[in-house]
Short mmCIF file of C-alpha atoms and ligand atoms in Angstrom, two decimals:
data_model
loop_
_atom_site.label_atom_id
_atom_site.label_comp_id
_atom_site.label_asym_id
_atom_site.label_seq_id
_atom_site.Cartn_x
_atom_site.Cartn_y
_atom_site.Cartn_z
CA MET A 1 4.46 -3.24 33.85
CA SER A 2 1.74 -0.69 33.27
CA SER A 3 0.94 1.97 35.78
CA THR A 4 -2.05 4.11 36.61
CA THR A 5 0.04 7.22 36.56
CA THR A 6 -1.51 10.41 35.19
CA ASP A 7 1.60 10.90 33.12
CA ARG A 8 0.31 11.01 29.51
CA THR A 9 3.65 10.56 27.86
CA ALA A 10 4.34 7.25 26.21
CA VAL A 11 8.04 6.81 25.83
CA ILE A 12 9.21 4.57 23.02
CA ALA A 13 11.12 1.70 24.61
CA LYS A 14 11.62 -0.74 21.75
CA ILE A 15 11.29 -1.01 17.97
CA GLU A 16 11.39 -4.43 16.40
CA ALA A 17 11.33 -5.19 12.67
CA VAL A 18 9.64 -8.52 11.93
CA PRO A 19 10.10 -10.06 8.47
CA LEU A 20 7.40 -12.49 7.39
CA ARG A 21 7.30 -14.92 4.50
CA ILE A 22 3.88 -16.48 3.94
CA PRO A 23 3.82 -19.00 1.07
CA LEU A 24 1.08 -19.17 -1.52
CA ARG A 25 -1.38 -21.92 -0.67
CA ALA A 26 -0.66 -25.31 -2.18
CA GLY A 27 -3.21 -25.94 -4.91
CA CYS A 28 -3.76 -22.28 -5.75
CA ILE A 29 -3.96 -21.16 -9.39
CA PRO A 30 -0.40 -21.69 -10.66
CA GLY A 31 1.87 -19.41 -12.64
CA ALA A 32 1.72 -16.24 -10.51
CA SER A 33 4.52 -13.74 -10.99
CA LEU A 34 5.25 -10.11 -10.22
CA TRP A 35 7.62 -7.71 -11.94
CA GLY A 36 9.15 -10.63 -13.84
CA ASP A 37 9.79 -12.78 -10.75
CA LYS A 38 8.00 -16.02 -10.00
CA LEU A 39 5.73 -15.51 -7.00
CA SER A 40 5.83 -18.25 -4.38
CA ALA A 41 5.24 -16.28 -1.17
CA ALA A 42 4.31 -12.88 0.23
CA ASP A 43 7.35 -11.23 1.81
CA SER A 44 6.46 -8.44 4.20
CA LEU A 45 8.08 -6.41 6.95
CA LEU A 46 6.08 -5.57 10.06
CA VAL A 47 7.42 -3.16 12.66
CA LYS A 48 6.37 -3.28 16.29
CA VAL A 49 6.85 -0.24 18.48
CA THR A 50 6.50 -0.79 22.24
CA THR A 51 6.21 1.96 24.83
CA ARG A 52 7.74 1.82 28.26
CA ASP A 53 4.21 1.19 29.61
CA GLY A 54 3.82 -1.82 27.36
CA VAL A 55 1.51 -0.36 24.70
CA GLU A 56 2.27 -1.98 21.34
CA GLY A 57 1.73 -0.42 17.94
CA TRP A 58 2.17 -2.20 14.63
CA GLY A 59 3.34 -0.75 11.33
CA GLU A 60 4.35 -2.09 7.95
CA ALA A 61 7.02 -1.24 5.40
CA PHE A 62 6.63 -2.06 1.72
CA GLY A 63 8.08 -5.56 1.46
CA TYR A 64 8.97 -7.91 -1.40
CA ARG A 65 12.65 -7.51 -2.32
CA ALA A 66 12.98 -4.48 -0.02
CA VAL A 67 12.39 -6.37 3.24
CA ASP A 68 16.03 -6.74 4.27
CA ALA A 69 16.97 -3.21 3.23
CA ALA A 70 14.00 -1.68 5.07
CA LYS A 71 14.75 -3.79 8.15
CA LEU A 72 18.32 -2.52 8.15
CA ALA A 73 17.05 1.06 7.84
CA VAL A 74 14.71 0.56 10.79
CA ASP A 75 17.26 -1.24 12.98
CA GLU A 76 20.32 0.89 12.25
CA LEU A 77 19.05 4.36 11.34
CA ILE A 78 15.46 5.00 12.42
CA ALA A 79 15.06 3.11 15.72
CA PRO A 80 18.06 4.80 17.40
CA LEU A 81 16.47 8.21 16.70
CA CYS A 82 13.11 7.12 18.15
CA ILE A 83 14.00 5.14 21.27
CA GLY A 84 13.42 7.27 24.36
CA GLN A 85 11.21 9.75 22.46
CA ASP A 86 7.55 10.53 23.18
CA ALA A 87 5.38 8.27 21.00
CA THR A 88 2.51 10.78 21.12
CA ARG A 89 4.45 13.50 19.25
CA ILE A 90 4.05 11.71 15.94
CA ARG A 91 4.31 14.53 13.42
CA MET A 92 7.17 16.26 15.19
CA LEU A 93 9.12 13.06 15.80
CA MET A 94 8.75 11.84 12.22
CA LEU A 95 9.78 15.24 10.88
CA GLU A 96 12.90 15.14 13.06
CA VAL A 97 13.69 11.63 11.78
CA GLN A 98 13.21 12.72 8.17
CA LYS A 99 15.41 15.79 8.62
CA LYS A 100 18.19 13.84 10.32
CA LEU A 101 18.21 11.16 7.62
CA HIS A 102 17.54 13.24 4.51
CA VAL A 103 21.13 12.98 3.31
CA PHE A 104 20.47 9.29 2.58
CA GLY A 105 17.59 10.13 0.25
CA ARG A 106 13.88 10.80 0.60
CA SER A 107 12.51 7.57 -0.82
CA GLY A 108 13.15 3.85 -1.13
CA ALA A 109 13.83 1.45 1.72
CA LEU A 110 14.62 4.22 4.19
CA ALA A 111 11.23 5.86 3.57
CA TYR A 112 9.53 2.44 3.78
CA GLY A 113 11.14 2.03 7.21
CA PHE A 114 9.95 5.32 8.69
CA SER A 115 6.55 4.77 7.09
CA ALA A 116 6.23 1.62 9.19
CA VAL A 117 7.24 3.39 12.39
CA ASP A 118 4.77 6.21 11.70
CA ILE A 119 1.91 3.75 11.19
CA ALA A 120 2.82 1.99 14.43
CA LEU A 121 2.80 5.32 16.30
CA TRP A 122 -0.72 6.06 15.00
CA ASP A 123 -1.76 2.60 16.19
CA ILE A 124 -0.40 3.50 19.64
CA ALA A 125 -2.16 6.89 19.54
CA GLY A 126 -5.48 5.18 18.89
CA LYS A 127 -4.90 2.63 21.61
CA LEU A 128 -4.04 5.37 24.12
CA ALA A 129 -7.19 7.27 23.12
CA ASN A 130 -9.26 4.08 23.00
CA ALA A 131 -10.44 5.10 19.54
CA PRO A 132 -9.93 3.84 15.99
CA VAL A 133 -7.43 5.81 13.92
CA CYS A 134 -10.18 6.98 11.52
CA GLN A 135 -11.84 8.67 14.48
CA LEU A 136 -8.59 10.46 15.36
CA LEU A 137 -8.62 11.71 11.76
CA GLY A 138 -12.10 13.17 12.12
CA GLY A 139 -14.34 10.13 11.77
CA GLY A 140 -15.45 8.52 8.56
CA VAL A 141 -17.51 5.99 6.67
CA ALA A 142 -18.07 2.50 8.09
CA ALA A 143 -17.28 0.54 4.91
CA MET A 144 -15.75 1.12 1.49
CA PRO A 145 -15.60 -0.58 -1.91
CA CYS A 146 -12.47 -2.56 -2.74
CA TYR A 147 -10.90 -3.75 -5.92
CA ALA A 148 -9.10 -7.07 -6.13
CA SER A 149 -5.48 -6.60 -7.12
CA LEU A 150 -4.30 -9.73 -8.93
CA ALA A 151 -0.77 -10.98 -9.55
CA CYS A 152 0.46 -11.47 -13.12
CA TYR A 153 -0.40 -14.82 -14.75
CA SER A 154 0.44 -14.09 -18.43
CA ASP A 155 -1.31 -17.22 -19.75
CA PRO A 156 -4.82 -16.15 -20.87
CA ASP A 157 -6.43 -19.31 -19.43
CA LEU A 158 -4.86 -18.71 -16.01
CA VAL A 159 -5.87 -15.04 -16.18
CA ARG A 160 -9.45 -16.10 -16.87
CA ALA A 161 -9.36 -18.48 -13.91
CA VAL A 162 -8.13 -15.90 -11.41
CA VAL A 163 -10.50 -13.23 -12.74
CA ARG A 164 -13.40 -15.64 -12.28
CA GLN A 165 -12.23 -16.46 -8.76
CA ALA A 166 -12.18 -12.77 -7.74
CA ILE A 167 -15.56 -12.04 -9.34
CA ASP A 168 -17.08 -15.07 -7.64
CA ALA A 169 -15.78 -13.65 -4.34
CA GLY A 170 -17.89 -10.54 -4.98
CA PHE A 171 -15.48 -8.05 -6.55
CA GLN A 172 -16.83 -5.71 -9.23
CA ALA A 173 -13.47 -4.07 -9.90
CA LEU A 174 -10.17 -5.81 -10.63
CA LYS A 175 -6.59 -4.75 -11.16
CA LEU A 176 -4.35 -6.72 -13.49
CA HIS A 177 -0.58 -6.69 -13.47
CA GLU A 178 -0.52 -8.06 -17.04
CA LYS A 179 1.48 -6.59 -19.92
CA ASP A 180 0.40 -8.71 -22.88
CA MET A 181 -2.75 -7.67 -24.69
CA SER A 182 -3.80 -11.33 -25.00
CA ALA A 183 -3.92 -11.59 -21.19
CA ILE A 184 -5.71 -8.25 -20.78
CA LEU A 185 -8.29 -9.14 -23.44
CA ALA A 186 -8.86 -12.52 -21.80
CA ALA A 187 -9.59 -10.73 -18.52
CA ARG A 188 -12.09 -8.40 -20.20
CA GLU A 189 -13.76 -11.32 -21.95
CA GLU A 190 -14.10 -13.28 -18.71
CA ALA A 191 -15.19 -10.29 -16.64
CA GLY A 192 -17.65 -8.86 -19.15
CA LEU A 193 -18.36 -5.15 -19.47
CA GLY A 194 -20.02 -4.81 -16.07
CA VAL A 195 -16.77 -5.25 -14.13
CA GLU A 196 -14.29 -2.40 -13.88
CA LEU A 197 -10.77 -3.26 -15.02
CA ILE A 198 -7.54 -1.54 -14.07
CA VAL A 199 -4.19 -2.34 -15.67
CA ASP A 200 -1.04 -1.72 -13.64
CA ALA A 201 1.65 -1.59 -16.30
CA GLY A 202 4.51 -1.18 -13.80
CA CYS A 203 6.48 1.59 -15.58
CA PRO A 204 7.49 -0.33 -18.75
CA TRP A 205 7.21 2.12 -21.65
CA THR A 206 8.66 5.26 -23.14
CA LEU A 207 6.03 7.78 -24.18
CA PRO A 208 6.13 6.72 -27.87
CA GLN A 209 5.83 3.05 -26.88
CA ALA A 210 2.86 3.82 -24.61
CA ARG A 211 1.18 5.85 -27.34
CA ALA A 212 1.63 2.91 -29.70
CA VAL A 213 -0.30 0.54 -27.40
CA GLY A 214 -2.75 3.28 -26.44
CA PRO A 215 -5.52 2.49 -28.96
CA ALA A 216 -5.60 -1.20 -28.04
CA LEU A 217 -5.72 -0.39 -24.32
CA LYS A 218 -8.33 2.31 -24.90
CA ALA A 219 -10.56 -0.29 -26.57
CA VAL A 220 -10.49 -2.45 -23.41
CA GLY A 221 -12.33 0.29 -21.51
CA LEU A 222 -10.13 0.63 -18.43
CA LYS A 223 -11.09 2.41 -15.24
CA PHE A 224 -7.49 3.58 -15.28
CA LEU A 225 -4.03 2.65 -16.53
CA GLU A 226 -1.46 2.66 -13.72
CA GLU A 227 2.16 3.75 -14.10
CA PRO A 228 2.51 3.28 -17.88
CA LEU A 229 5.81 5.19 -18.25
CA TRP A 230 9.44 4.78 -17.44
CA PRO A 231 10.70 6.63 -15.52
CA PRO A 232 7.77 6.91 -13.10
CA GLU A 233 8.57 10.57 -12.43
CA ASN A 234 8.01 11.54 -16.08
CA PHE A 235 4.99 13.64 -15.10
CA ALA A 236 4.94 15.66 -18.35
CA GLY A 237 4.91 12.40 -20.29
CA LEU A 238 1.97 11.07 -18.26
CA ALA A 239 0.08 14.32 -18.89
CA GLU A 240 0.69 14.02 -22.62
CA LEU A 241 -0.37 10.36 -22.61
CA ARG A 242 -3.63 11.33 -20.89
CA ARG A 243 -4.29 14.04 -23.44
CA THR A 244 -3.43 12.05 -26.52
CA THR A 245 -4.97 8.66 -25.68
CA GLY A 246 -7.95 9.66 -23.54
CA ILE A 247 -7.15 6.78 -21.18
CA PRO A 248 -7.51 7.70 -17.48
CA ILE A 249 -4.06 7.52 -15.88
CA SER A 250 -3.01 6.82 -12.30
CA SER A 251 0.30 7.06 -10.51
CA GLY A 252 1.73 7.75 -7.08
CA GLU A 253 2.99 4.58 -5.45
CA ASN A 254 6.52 5.62 -6.37
CA VAL A 255 6.07 9.23 -5.36
CA SER A 256 7.56 9.75 -1.95
CA THR A 257 7.26 13.34 -0.79
CA LEU A 258 4.40 15.80 -0.55
CA MET A 259 6.24 18.21 -2.83
CA GLU A 260 6.62 15.52 -5.47
CA PHE A 261 2.88 14.83 -5.26
CA GLU A 262 2.26 18.54 -5.82
CA HIS A 263 4.53 18.46 -8.89
CA MET A 264 2.69 15.45 -10.29
CA LEU A 265 -0.75 16.97 -9.74
CA ALA A 266 0.30 20.39 -11.04
CA ALA A 267 1.59 18.72 -14.22
CA GLY A 268 -1.88 17.33 -14.89
CA ALA A 269 -0.30 13.87 -14.92
CA VAL A 270 -3.07 11.78 -13.39
CA ASP A 271 -6.80 11.15 -13.09
CA PHE A 272 -6.28 9.17 -9.85
CA VAL A 273 -3.50 9.61 -7.32
CA GLN A 274 -2.09 6.61 -5.47
CA PRO A 275 -0.05 7.43 -2.35
CA SER A 276 1.22 4.31 -0.61
CA PRO A 277 1.24 4.57 3.18
CA ALA A 278 3.90 1.86 3.60
CA LYS A 279 6.18 3.68 1.14
CA MET A 280 5.72 7.43 1.41
CA GLY A 281 5.76 8.22 5.12
CA GLY A 282 2.90 6.45 6.83
CA ILE A 283 -0.39 7.95 7.94
CA THR A 284 1.11 11.35 8.72
CA GLU A 285 2.27 11.99 5.15
CA LEU A 286 -0.66 10.16 3.54
CA CYS A 287 -3.14 12.51 5.23
CA LYS A 288 -1.49 15.49 3.54
CA VAL A 289 -2.16 14.13 0.04
CA PHE A 290 -5.96 14.11 0.42
CA PRO A 291 -6.45 17.91 0.64
CA LEU A 292 -3.77 18.43 -2.00
CA ALA A 293 -5.69 16.17 -4.40
CA ALA A 294 -9.05 17.65 -3.41
CA ILE A 295 -7.96 21.06 -4.69
CA ARG A 296 -7.92 19.57 -8.21
CA ASN A 297 -10.80 17.12 -7.71
CA ILE A 298 -8.45 14.16 -8.19
CA PRO A 299 -9.70 11.07 -6.31
CA VAL A 300 -7.19 9.42 -3.97
CA MET A 301 -6.86 5.69 -4.57
CA THR A 302 -4.40 4.65 -1.89
CA HIS A 303 -1.92 2.04 -3.00
CA SER A 304 -1.97 -0.94 -0.61
CA PHE A 305 -0.53 -3.95 -2.39
CA TYR A 306 0.12 -5.50 1.04
CA ASP A 307 -2.11 -6.89 3.75
CA GLY A 308 -0.76 -5.89 7.14
CA PRO A 309 -0.86 -2.62 9.09
CA GLY A 310 -0.11 -0.71 5.87
CA LEU A 311 -3.46 -1.85 4.49
CA LEU A 312 -5.21 -0.82 7.71
CA ALA A 313 -3.50 2.58 7.47
CA ALA A 314 -4.94 3.01 3.96
CA ILE A 315 -8.39 1.94 5.16
CA HIS A 316 -8.52 4.34 8.12
CA ALA A 317 -7.15 7.34 6.22
CA THR A 318 -9.44 6.74 3.24
CA ALA A 319 -12.47 6.22 5.50
CA ALA A 320 -11.85 9.59 7.13
CA LEU A 321 -10.49 11.67 4.26
CA GLY A 322 -11.47 9.97 0.99
CA THR A 323 -14.32 10.71 -1.38
CA ALA A 324 -17.08 8.57 -2.85
CA ASP A 325 -14.69 7.67 -5.71
CA SER A 326 -12.01 6.26 -3.39
CA MET A 327 -11.53 2.50 -3.34
CA ILE A 328 -9.32 0.20 -1.30
CA GLU A 329 -6.79 -2.02 -3.03
CA TRP A 330 -7.22 -5.58 -1.75
CA ARG A 331 -4.27 -7.77 -2.74
CA TRP A 332 -5.62 -11.02 -4.19
CA PHE A 333 -2.98 -13.52 -3.11
CA ASP A 334 -4.07 -17.02 -2.19
CA LEU A 335 -1.84 -17.43 0.89
CA GLU A 336 -1.45 -20.18 3.48
CA ALA A 337 -2.31 -17.64 6.16
CA ARG A 338 -3.20 -13.98 6.45
CA ILE A 339 -1.65 -11.52 8.89
CA TYR A 340 -5.01 -10.75 10.54
CA GLY A 341 -6.45 -14.22 10.10
CA ASP A 342 -10.20 -13.95 9.55
CA ALA A 343 -10.43 -10.61 11.37
CA LEU A 344 -10.00 -8.62 8.16
CA THR A 345 -11.88 -9.69 5.08
CA THR A 346 -14.06 -8.39 2.26
CA THR A 347 -17.74 -9.09 1.73
CA GLY A 348 -19.30 -8.51 -1.65
CA GLY A 349 -16.29 -6.44 -2.69
CA ARG A 350 -16.54 -4.13 0.33
CA ILE A 351 -14.50 -3.84 3.49
CA SER A 352 -15.63 -2.67 6.92
CA VAL A 353 -13.40 -0.21 8.73
CA PRO A 354 -12.16 -1.96 11.90
CA GLN A 355 -13.67 -0.19 14.89
CA GLY A 356 -11.30 -1.41 17.60
CA SER A 357 -8.82 1.07 19.06
CA GLY A 358 -5.77 2.05 17.01
CA LEU A 359 -5.67 0.31 13.64
CA GLY A 360 -8.43 -1.91 15.00
CA SER A 361 -6.63 -5.20 14.80
CA ASP A 362 -3.25 -6.64 15.77
CA PRO A 363 -1.43 -9.20 13.65
CA ASP A 364 -2.31 -12.76 14.61
CA PRO A 365 0.49 -13.93 16.97
CA ASN A 366 0.20 -17.47 15.65
CA VAL A 367 0.82 -16.23 12.10
CA ILE A 368 3.81 -14.19 13.28
CA ARG A 369 5.22 -17.22 15.07
CA ALA A 370 4.69 -19.60 12.17
CA TYR A 371 5.88 -17.36 9.33
CA ARG A 372 8.56 -15.18 10.87
CA ARG A 373 11.52 -15.37 8.56
CA LYS A 374 14.94 -16.03 10.00
CA THR A 375 17.28 -13.32 8.78
CA THR A 376 20.83 -14.11 7.87
CA GLY A 377 22.30 -10.77 8.83
MG1 LIG B 401 1.27 -0.41 -8.90
#
């Protein structure tokens, strides 16, 4: 298979999209939901890129309801453009892919698909260099603070229970996906004032509606309020909400191009910017947001509401390019199994940057085998 040739090219031989469905653990706190849907499992899409020499890189596309659409984009549109190409020309190859596919849009499932391929190519680059990705990006810190990102539970008693669980695990910062004030207040009551709280509203409100709930949310003392407005690209509205309520605002997981990030930052829309490596173009595009944000002293809080290679991409890029304010989003799902098993975990609300080559860890093959979802297509 492999050779000792001095040829440094690594030709892409195969790209495989692997859908996983890992159920929530039996006996976990009940009642979890997300975006109005009952949550019974974590649906994710991993992408494995293999070179002709047998080097494997792993990437991840934003999953949930987008798994099948992103898989189709990888299989039918992206992979054919990448097979036979040099895996070590990451920026140039991904730019070519983006240019060839731009007529289908610059966001959504298609962007999730090429994000996954990009992350996998960075994994390969690290493995070929025998260095962790953060070292390829200039080197960085060894560990970073995380916040626990909870599902929505709505019922104040259940919210209290999951908040307690995360705090007992060592987290000093939590994100809620709750909309009702009763649930948010229950979280604050349980957490006390010493724990930082974030509310991810999920783009529900018009500007007048958001201003109406502003005083109540302000009183909770949030670290930041995430995506309060519909539509998410209402940057002027976010800027006005910041000004008029005094609540720190974050956004960015639904921003998908560098130029759109520039528009958002130039509008004064956010206090924290949240590029999502599994949505907006992988490590290549994510790295461009850090200097853009640094110009305006806006901390980058990568979005990583997933737990595969996309999370590792956020960790490596933030370790190398982030600031002291940057935190890692650690999705707090109580699952039957985790993609990296016990190899990736938090201690006292902090995470160590994996120091193995590439992303530092490969998905557990037993987990892939056990939870690979059969596709109907
Ligand atoms: Mg969010």
